[in-house]
Short mmCIF file of C-alpha atoms in Angstrom, two decimals:
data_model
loop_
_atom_site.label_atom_id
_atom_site.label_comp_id
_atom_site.label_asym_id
_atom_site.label_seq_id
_atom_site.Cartn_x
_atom_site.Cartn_y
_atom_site.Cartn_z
CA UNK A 1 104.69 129.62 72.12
CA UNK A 2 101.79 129.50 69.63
CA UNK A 3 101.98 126.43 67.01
CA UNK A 4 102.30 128.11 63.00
CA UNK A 5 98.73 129.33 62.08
CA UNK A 6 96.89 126.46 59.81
CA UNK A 7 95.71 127.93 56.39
CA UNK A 8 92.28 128.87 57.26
CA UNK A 9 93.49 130.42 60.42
CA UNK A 10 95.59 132.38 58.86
CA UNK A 11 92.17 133.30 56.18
CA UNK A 12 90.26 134.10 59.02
CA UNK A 13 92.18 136.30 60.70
CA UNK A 14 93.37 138.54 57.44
CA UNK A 15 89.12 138.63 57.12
CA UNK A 16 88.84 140.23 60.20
CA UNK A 17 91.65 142.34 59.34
CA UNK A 18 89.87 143.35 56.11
CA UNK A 19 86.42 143.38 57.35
CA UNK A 20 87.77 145.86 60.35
CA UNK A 21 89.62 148.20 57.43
CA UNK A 22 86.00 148.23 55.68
CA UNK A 23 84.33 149.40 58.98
CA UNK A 24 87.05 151.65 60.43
CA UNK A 25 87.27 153.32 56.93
CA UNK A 26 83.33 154.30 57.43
CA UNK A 27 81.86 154.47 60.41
CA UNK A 28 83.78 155.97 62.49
CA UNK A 29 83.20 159.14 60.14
CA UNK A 30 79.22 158.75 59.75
CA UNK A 31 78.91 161.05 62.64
CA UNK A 32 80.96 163.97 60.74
CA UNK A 33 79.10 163.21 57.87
CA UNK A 34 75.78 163.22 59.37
CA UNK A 35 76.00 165.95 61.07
CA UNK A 36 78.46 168.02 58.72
CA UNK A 37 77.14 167.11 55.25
CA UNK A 38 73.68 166.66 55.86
CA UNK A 39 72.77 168.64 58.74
CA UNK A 40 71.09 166.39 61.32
CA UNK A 41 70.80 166.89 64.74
CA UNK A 42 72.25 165.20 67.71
CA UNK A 43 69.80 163.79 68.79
CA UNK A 44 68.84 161.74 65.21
CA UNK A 45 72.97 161.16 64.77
CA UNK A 46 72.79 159.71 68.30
CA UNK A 47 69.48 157.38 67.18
CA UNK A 48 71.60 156.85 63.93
CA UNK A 49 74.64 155.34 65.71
CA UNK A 50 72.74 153.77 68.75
CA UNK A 51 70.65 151.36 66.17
CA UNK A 52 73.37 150.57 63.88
CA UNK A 53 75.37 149.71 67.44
CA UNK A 54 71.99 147.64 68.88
CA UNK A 55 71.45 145.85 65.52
CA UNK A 56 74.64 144.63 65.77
CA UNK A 57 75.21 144.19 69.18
CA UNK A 58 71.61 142.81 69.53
CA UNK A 59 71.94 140.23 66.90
CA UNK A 60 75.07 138.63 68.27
CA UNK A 61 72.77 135.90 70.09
CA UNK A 62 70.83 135.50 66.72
CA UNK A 63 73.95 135.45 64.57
CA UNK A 64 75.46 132.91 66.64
CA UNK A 65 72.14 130.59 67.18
CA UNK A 66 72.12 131.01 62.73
CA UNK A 67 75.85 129.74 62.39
CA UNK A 68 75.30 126.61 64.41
CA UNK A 69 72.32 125.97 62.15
CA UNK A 70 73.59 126.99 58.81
CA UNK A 71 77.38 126.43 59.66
CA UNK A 72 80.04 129.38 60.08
CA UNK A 73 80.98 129.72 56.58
CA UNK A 74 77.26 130.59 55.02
CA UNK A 75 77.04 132.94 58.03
CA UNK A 76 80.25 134.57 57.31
CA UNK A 77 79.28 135.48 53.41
CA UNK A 78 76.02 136.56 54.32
CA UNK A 79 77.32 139.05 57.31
CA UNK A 80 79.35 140.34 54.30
CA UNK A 81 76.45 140.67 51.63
CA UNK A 82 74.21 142.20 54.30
CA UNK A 83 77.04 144.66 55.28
CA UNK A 84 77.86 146.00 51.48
CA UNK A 85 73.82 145.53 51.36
CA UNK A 86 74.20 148.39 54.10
CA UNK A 87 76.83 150.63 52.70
CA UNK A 88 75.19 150.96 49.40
CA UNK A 89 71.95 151.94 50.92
CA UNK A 90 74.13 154.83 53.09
CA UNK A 91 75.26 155.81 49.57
CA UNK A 92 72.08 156.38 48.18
CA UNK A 93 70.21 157.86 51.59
CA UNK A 94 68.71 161.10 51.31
CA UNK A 95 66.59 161.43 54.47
CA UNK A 96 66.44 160.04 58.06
CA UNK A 97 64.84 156.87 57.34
CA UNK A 98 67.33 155.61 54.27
CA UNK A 99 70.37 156.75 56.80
CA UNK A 100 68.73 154.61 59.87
CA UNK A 101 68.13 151.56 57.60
CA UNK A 102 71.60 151.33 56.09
CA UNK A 103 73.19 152.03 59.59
CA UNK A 104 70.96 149.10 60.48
CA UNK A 105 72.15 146.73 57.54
CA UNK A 106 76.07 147.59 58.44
CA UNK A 107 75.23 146.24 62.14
CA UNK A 108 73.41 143.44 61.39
CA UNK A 109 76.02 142.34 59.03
CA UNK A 110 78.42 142.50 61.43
CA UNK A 111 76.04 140.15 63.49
CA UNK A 112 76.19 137.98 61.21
CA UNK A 113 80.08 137.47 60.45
CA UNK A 114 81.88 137.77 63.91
CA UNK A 115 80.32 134.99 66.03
CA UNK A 116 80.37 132.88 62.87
CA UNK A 117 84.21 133.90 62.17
CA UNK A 118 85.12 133.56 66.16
CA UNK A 119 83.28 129.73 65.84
CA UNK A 120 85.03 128.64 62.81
CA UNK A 121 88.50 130.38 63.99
CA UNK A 122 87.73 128.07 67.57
CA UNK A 123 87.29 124.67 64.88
CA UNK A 124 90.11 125.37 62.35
CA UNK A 125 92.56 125.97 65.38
CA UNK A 126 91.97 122.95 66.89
CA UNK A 127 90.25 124.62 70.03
CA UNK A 128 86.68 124.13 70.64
CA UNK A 129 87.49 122.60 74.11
CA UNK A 130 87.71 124.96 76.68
CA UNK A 131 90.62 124.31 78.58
CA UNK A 132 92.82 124.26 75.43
CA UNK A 133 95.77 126.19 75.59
CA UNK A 134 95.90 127.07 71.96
CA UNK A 135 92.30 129.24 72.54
CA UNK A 136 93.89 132.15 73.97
CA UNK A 137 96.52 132.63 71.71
CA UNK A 138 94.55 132.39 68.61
CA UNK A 139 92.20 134.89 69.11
CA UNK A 140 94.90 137.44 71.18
CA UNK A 141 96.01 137.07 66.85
CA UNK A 142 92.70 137.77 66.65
CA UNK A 143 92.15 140.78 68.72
CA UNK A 144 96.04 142.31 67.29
CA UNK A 145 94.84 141.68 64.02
CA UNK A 146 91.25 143.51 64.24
CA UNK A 147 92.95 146.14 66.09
CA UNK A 148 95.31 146.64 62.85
CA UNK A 149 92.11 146.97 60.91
CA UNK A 150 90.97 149.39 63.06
CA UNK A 151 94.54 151.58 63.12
CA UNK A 152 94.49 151.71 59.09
CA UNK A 153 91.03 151.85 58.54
CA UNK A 154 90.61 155.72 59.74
CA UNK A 155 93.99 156.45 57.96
CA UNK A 156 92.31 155.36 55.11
CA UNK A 157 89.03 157.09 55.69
CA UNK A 158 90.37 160.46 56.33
CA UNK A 159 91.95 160.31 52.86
CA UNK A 160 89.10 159.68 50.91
CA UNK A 161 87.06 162.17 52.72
CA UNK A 162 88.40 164.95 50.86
CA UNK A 163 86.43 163.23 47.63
CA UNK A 164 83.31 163.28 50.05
CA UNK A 165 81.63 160.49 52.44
CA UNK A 166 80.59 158.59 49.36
CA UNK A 167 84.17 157.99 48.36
CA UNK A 168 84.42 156.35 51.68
CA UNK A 169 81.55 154.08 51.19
CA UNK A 170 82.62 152.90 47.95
CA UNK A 171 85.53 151.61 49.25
CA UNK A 172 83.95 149.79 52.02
CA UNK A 173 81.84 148.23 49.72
CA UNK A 174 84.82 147.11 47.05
CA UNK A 175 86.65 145.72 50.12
CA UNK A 176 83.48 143.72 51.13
CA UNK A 177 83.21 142.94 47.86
CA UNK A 178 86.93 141.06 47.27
CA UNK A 179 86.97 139.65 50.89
CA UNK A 180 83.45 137.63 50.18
CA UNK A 181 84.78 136.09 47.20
CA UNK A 182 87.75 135.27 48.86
CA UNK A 183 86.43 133.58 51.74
CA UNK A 184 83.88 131.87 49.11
CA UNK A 185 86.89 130.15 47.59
CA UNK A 186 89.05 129.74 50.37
CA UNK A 187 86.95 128.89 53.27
CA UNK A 188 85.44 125.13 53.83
CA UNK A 189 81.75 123.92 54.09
CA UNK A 190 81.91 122.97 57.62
CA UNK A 191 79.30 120.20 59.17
CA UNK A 192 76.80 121.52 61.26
CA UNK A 193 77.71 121.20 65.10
CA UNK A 194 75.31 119.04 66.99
CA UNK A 195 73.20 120.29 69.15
CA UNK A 196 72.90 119.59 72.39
CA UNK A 197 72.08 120.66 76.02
CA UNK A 198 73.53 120.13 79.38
CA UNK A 199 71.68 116.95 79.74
CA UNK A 200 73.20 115.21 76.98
CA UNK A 201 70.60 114.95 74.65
CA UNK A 202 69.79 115.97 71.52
CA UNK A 203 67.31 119.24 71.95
CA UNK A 204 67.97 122.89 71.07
CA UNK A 205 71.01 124.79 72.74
CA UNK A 206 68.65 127.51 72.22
CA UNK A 207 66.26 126.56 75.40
CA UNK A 208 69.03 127.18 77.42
CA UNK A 209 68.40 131.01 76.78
CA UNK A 210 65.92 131.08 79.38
CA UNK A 211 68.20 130.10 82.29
CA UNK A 212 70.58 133.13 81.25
CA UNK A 213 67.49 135.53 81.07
CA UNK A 214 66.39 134.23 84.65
CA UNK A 215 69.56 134.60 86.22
CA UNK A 216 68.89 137.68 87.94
CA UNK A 217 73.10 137.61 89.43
CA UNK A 218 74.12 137.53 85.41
CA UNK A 219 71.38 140.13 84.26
CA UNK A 220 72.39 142.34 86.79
CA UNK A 221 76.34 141.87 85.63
CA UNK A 222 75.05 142.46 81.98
CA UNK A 223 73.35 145.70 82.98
CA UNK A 224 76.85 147.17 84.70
CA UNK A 225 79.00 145.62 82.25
CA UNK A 226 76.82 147.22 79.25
CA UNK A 227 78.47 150.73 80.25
CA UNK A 228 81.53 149.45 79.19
CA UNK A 229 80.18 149.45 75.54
CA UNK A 230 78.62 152.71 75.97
CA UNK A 231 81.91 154.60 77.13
CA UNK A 232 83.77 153.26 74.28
CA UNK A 233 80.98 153.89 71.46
CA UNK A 234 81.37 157.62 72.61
CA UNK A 235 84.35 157.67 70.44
CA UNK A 236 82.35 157.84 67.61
CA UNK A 237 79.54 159.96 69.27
CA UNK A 238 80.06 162.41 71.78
CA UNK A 239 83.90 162.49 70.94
CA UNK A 240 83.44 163.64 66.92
CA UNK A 241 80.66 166.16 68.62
CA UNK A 242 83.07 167.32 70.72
CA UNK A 243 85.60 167.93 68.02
CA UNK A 244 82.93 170.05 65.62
CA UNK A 245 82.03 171.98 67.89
CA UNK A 246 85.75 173.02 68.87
CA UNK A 247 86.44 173.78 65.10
CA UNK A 248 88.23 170.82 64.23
CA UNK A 249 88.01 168.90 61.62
CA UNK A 250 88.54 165.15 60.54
CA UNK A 251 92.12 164.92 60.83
CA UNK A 252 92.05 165.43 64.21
CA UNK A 253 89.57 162.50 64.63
CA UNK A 254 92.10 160.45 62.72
CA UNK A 255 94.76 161.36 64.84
CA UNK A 256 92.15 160.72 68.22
CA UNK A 257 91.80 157.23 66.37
CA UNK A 258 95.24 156.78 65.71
CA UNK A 259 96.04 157.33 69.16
CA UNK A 260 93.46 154.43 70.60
CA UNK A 261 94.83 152.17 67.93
CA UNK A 262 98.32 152.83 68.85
CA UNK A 263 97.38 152.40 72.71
CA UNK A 264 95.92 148.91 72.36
CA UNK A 265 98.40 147.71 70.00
CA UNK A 266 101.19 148.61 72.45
CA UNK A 267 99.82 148.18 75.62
CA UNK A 268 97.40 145.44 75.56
CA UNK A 269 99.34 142.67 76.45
CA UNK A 270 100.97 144.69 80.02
CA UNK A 271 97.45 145.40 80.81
CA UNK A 272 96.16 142.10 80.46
CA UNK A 273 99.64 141.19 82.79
CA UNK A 274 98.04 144.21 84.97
CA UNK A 275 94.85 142.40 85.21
CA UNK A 276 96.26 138.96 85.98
CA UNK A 277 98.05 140.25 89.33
CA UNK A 278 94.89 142.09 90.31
CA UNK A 279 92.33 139.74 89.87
CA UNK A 280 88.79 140.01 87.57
CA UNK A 281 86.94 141.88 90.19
CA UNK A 282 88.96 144.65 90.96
CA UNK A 283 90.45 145.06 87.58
CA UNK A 284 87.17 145.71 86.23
CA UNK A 285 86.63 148.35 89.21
CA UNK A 286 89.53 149.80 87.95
CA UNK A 287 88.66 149.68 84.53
CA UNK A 288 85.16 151.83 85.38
CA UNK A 289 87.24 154.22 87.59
CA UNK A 290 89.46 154.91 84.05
CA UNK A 291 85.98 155.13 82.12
CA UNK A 292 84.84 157.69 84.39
CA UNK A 293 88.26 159.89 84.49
CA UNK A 294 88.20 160.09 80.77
CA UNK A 295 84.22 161.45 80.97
CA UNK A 296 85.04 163.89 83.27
CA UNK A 297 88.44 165.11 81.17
CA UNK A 298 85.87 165.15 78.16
CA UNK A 299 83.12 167.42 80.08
CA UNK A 300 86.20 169.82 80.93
CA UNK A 301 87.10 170.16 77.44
CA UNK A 302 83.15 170.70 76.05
CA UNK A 303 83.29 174.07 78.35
CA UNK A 304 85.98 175.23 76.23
CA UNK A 305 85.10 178.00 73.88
CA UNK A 306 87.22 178.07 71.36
CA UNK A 307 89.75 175.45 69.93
CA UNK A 308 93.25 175.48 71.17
CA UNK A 309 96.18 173.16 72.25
CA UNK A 310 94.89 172.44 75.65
CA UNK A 311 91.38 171.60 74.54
CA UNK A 312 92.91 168.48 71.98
CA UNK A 313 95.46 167.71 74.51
CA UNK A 314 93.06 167.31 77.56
CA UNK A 315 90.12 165.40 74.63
CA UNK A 316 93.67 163.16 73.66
CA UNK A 317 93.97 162.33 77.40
CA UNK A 318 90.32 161.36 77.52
CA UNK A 319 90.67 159.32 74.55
CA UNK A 320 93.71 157.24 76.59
CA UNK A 321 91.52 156.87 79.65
CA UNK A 322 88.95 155.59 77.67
CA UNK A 323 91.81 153.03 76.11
CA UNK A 324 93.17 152.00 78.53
CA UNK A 325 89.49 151.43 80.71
CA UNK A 326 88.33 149.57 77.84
CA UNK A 327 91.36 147.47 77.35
CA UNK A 328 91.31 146.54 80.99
CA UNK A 329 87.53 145.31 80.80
CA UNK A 330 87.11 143.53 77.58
CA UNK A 331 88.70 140.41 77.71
CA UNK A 332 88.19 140.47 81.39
CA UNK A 333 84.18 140.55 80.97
CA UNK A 334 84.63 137.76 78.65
CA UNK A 335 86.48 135.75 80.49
CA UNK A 336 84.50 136.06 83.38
CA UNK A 337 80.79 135.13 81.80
CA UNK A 338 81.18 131.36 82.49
CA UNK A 339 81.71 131.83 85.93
CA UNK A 340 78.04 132.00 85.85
CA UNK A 341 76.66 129.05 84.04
CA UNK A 342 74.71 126.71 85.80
CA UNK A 343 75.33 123.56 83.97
CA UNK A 344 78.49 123.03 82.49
CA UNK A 345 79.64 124.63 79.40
CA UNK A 346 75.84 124.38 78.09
CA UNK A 347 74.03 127.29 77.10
CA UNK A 348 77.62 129.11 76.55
CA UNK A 349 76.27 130.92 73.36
CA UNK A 350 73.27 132.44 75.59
CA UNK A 351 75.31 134.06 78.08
CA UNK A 352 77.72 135.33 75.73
CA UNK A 353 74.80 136.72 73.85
CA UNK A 354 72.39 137.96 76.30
CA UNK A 355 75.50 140.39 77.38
CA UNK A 356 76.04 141.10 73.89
CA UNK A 357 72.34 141.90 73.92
CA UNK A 358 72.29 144.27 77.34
CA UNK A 359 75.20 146.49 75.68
CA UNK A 360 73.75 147.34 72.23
CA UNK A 361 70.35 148.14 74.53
CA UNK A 362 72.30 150.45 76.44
CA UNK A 363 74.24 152.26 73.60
CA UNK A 364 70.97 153.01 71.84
CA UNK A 365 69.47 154.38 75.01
CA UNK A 366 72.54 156.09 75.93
CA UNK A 367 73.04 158.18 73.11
CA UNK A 368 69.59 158.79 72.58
CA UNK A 369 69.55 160.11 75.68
CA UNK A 370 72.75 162.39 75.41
CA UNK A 371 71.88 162.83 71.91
CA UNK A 372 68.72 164.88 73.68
CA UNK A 373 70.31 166.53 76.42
CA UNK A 374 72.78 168.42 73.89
CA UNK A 375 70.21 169.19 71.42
CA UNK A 376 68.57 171.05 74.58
CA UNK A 377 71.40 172.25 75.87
CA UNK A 378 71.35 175.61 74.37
CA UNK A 379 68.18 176.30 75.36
CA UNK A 380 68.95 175.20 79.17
CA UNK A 381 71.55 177.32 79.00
CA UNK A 382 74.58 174.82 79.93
CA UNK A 383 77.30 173.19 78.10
CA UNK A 384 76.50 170.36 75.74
CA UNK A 385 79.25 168.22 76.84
CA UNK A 386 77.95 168.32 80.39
CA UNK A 387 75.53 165.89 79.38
CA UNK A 388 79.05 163.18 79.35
CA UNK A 389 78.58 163.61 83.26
CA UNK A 390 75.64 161.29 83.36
CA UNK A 391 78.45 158.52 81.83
CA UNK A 392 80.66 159.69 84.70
CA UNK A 393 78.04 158.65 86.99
CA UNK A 394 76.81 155.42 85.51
CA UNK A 395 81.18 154.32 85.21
CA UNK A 396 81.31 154.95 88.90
CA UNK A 397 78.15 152.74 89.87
CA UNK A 398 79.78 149.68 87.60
CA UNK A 399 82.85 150.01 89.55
CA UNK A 400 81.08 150.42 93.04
CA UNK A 401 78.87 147.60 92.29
CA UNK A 402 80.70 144.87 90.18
CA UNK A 403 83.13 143.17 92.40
CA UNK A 404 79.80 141.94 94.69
CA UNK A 405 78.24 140.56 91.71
CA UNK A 406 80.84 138.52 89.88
CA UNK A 407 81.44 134.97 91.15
CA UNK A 408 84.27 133.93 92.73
CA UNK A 409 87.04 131.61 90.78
CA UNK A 410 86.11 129.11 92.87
CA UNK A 411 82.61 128.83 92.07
CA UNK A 412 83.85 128.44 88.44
CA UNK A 413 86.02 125.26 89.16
CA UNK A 414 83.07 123.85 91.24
CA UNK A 415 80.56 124.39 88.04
CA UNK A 416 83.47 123.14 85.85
CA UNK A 417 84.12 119.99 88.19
CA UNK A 418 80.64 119.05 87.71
CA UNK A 419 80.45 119.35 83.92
CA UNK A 420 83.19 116.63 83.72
CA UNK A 421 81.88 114.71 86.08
CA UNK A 422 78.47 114.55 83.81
CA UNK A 423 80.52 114.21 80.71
CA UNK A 424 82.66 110.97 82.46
CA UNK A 425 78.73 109.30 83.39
CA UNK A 426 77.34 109.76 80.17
#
């Protein structure tokens, strides 16, 4: 059983939960609003989303190498004054570029703030080691309590959309607004953490980057792993696409967000049980093989002229495929990463970011690229949503692929055997 959360656990955690309200409430609407209100194409919503994914995604490293120098808590307020930074500037966009920079500005502020939250949730818990057994509890909290963000958020969001997008946005903002000053009074200046590397001794963590770039094994495992992201970004892509062009409107994207809420508040723990008995390797296989069902459900339903109960009922079971894929994979990719360090629990950050890194790359040339092929659709003369088979096919490769590329449990005891070892002889 988990020991009663301290007091700035329990802060933390109700940020995330606001901070995922302020997101859910927004973003997962800009397509709609993009699109709807303002008339751009799929192929500059697609650029839209895929940068505001990548700058968030592809700042994780940077966001995590600027809380170890600054300390969590400065990181954490500025990830918040760079987000409302972003909203505002969505508020007052009028063109392309105004829309790309704020989208920009909401991902880089969520850069900022989670690895800086997730470090500081690790120290007030008591859990920086790695073996602790408080770790996992915390931040399953953690993932429930983002996951409630992201369940009310829409809820919220599809109510103020009858006042227009903008209503939407000025929420986001006055939540961002109250939850900064709260964590400005409430959270703790925290000592910088020392910085070291596997050797001991005083130098950068960050030149430990390198080994994670030239580990062509982990690359490769960042590269298949990365289409993980991509699936589940489509549910603010390719999903709201899907819905316009079928006639329906936002409430039915609530109720497709609803749904995935629901889903991984109920069933996340029994499919991390699932995964347990399976084993990493061929739970992630699995998890691609449920990725790749839920593309090809989707595709089905894009050749569907009109709207109708089939068409939301066979999008709805995409949406649970997708779920229940991305539930499976998550933690599992996480938990996996260290199997692959080198040297101990040095150069942790790195790996955790150059993965980070590999996924907001791929979402930003994923829905470019789909954002193409259904602008030119019409003109090829096929179905739009066809263009969700090329995800079918890049799900299927993970799967195929993965369980020859992750190391073995027993490598991981080996690499942790030594690190102890070093830490008893220095």
């Amino acid at each position: 059983m988990a020991p009663p959360l301290r007091s700035e656990t329990s802060t933390l955690l109700g940020a995330q939960l606001v901070f995922n309200v302020g997101f859910y409430a927004v973003v997962p609407f800009l397509t709609s609003a993009l699109s709807g209100e303002y008339g751009m194409g799929a192929a500059a919503v697609g650029l839209i989303l895929g940068a505001r994914t990548f700058s968030q995604q592809g700042m994780f490293l940077v966001g995590g190498m600027l809380a170890d120098h600054w300390g969590p808590k400065r990181s954490i307020l500025l990830g918040c004054l760079v987000r409302i930074a972003g909203y505002v500037t969505l508020a007052l966009a009028t063109d392309f570029s105004l829309f790309l920079l704020g989208a920009v500005l909401t991902g880089a502020g969520g850069a900022l703030f989670s690895p800086a939250l997730e470090s500081q949730l690790s120290r007030a818990d008591g859990t920086e080691q790695p073996q602790s057994g408080k770790r996992r509890s915390v931040f399953v909290w953690l993932a429930l309590t983002g996951e409630f963000g992201a369940l009310v958020g829409p809820l919220i969001g599809a109510a103020l959309l009858g006042w227009g997008f903008d209503a939407a946005l000025a929420f986001g903002t006055g939540i961002f607004c109250v939850v900064t000053l709260v964590l400005w009074f409430r959270l703790p200046a925290s000592p910088r953490p020392k910085r070291q590397t596997g050797d001991g001794g005083g130098r950068r963590t960050g030149l430990a980057f390198p080994e994670a770039a030239k580990d062509r094994r982990f690359f490769l495992f960042c590269v298949l792993v990365s289409v993980n992201m991509v699936a589940y970004n489509q549910l603010y892509f390719t999903i709201p696409l899907e819905l316009n062009r079928l006639g329906l409107g936002e409430a039915w994207l609530a109720g497709l967000f609803l749904l995935a809420s629901v889903l991984t508040l109920l069933l996340q723990l029994p499919v991390a049980a699932g995964v347990q008995r399976l084993g990493e390797a061929r739970a992630m296989s699995v998890g691609f093989v449920l990725l790749a069902l839920a593309f090809v459900l989707a595709a089905t339903a894009s050749t569907m002229r009109e709207s109708g109960v089939s068409a939301v009922v066979i999008l709805a079971a995409a949406v649970g495929l997708l779920v229940l894929g991305h539930m499976s994979l998550t933690p599992t990719i996480l938990s996996v990463i260290p199997r692959f360090l080198r040297s101990g629990t040095a150069g942790r950050g790195a790996y955790y970011g150059l993965a980070a890194t590999c996924g907001g790359v791929g979402v930003l040339l994923a829905n470019g690229t789909l954002g193409f092929l259904q602008s030119t659709a019409g003109q090829a003369g096929w179905e739009p949503g066809l263009s969700l088979l090329l995800l079918v096919a890049l799900a299927a490769a993970a799967s195929a692929v993965l369980p020859f590329v992750v190391p073995s449990e027993s490598a991981a005891i080996r690499v942790g055997t030594r690190a102890r070892t070093a830490a008893v002889k220095r």
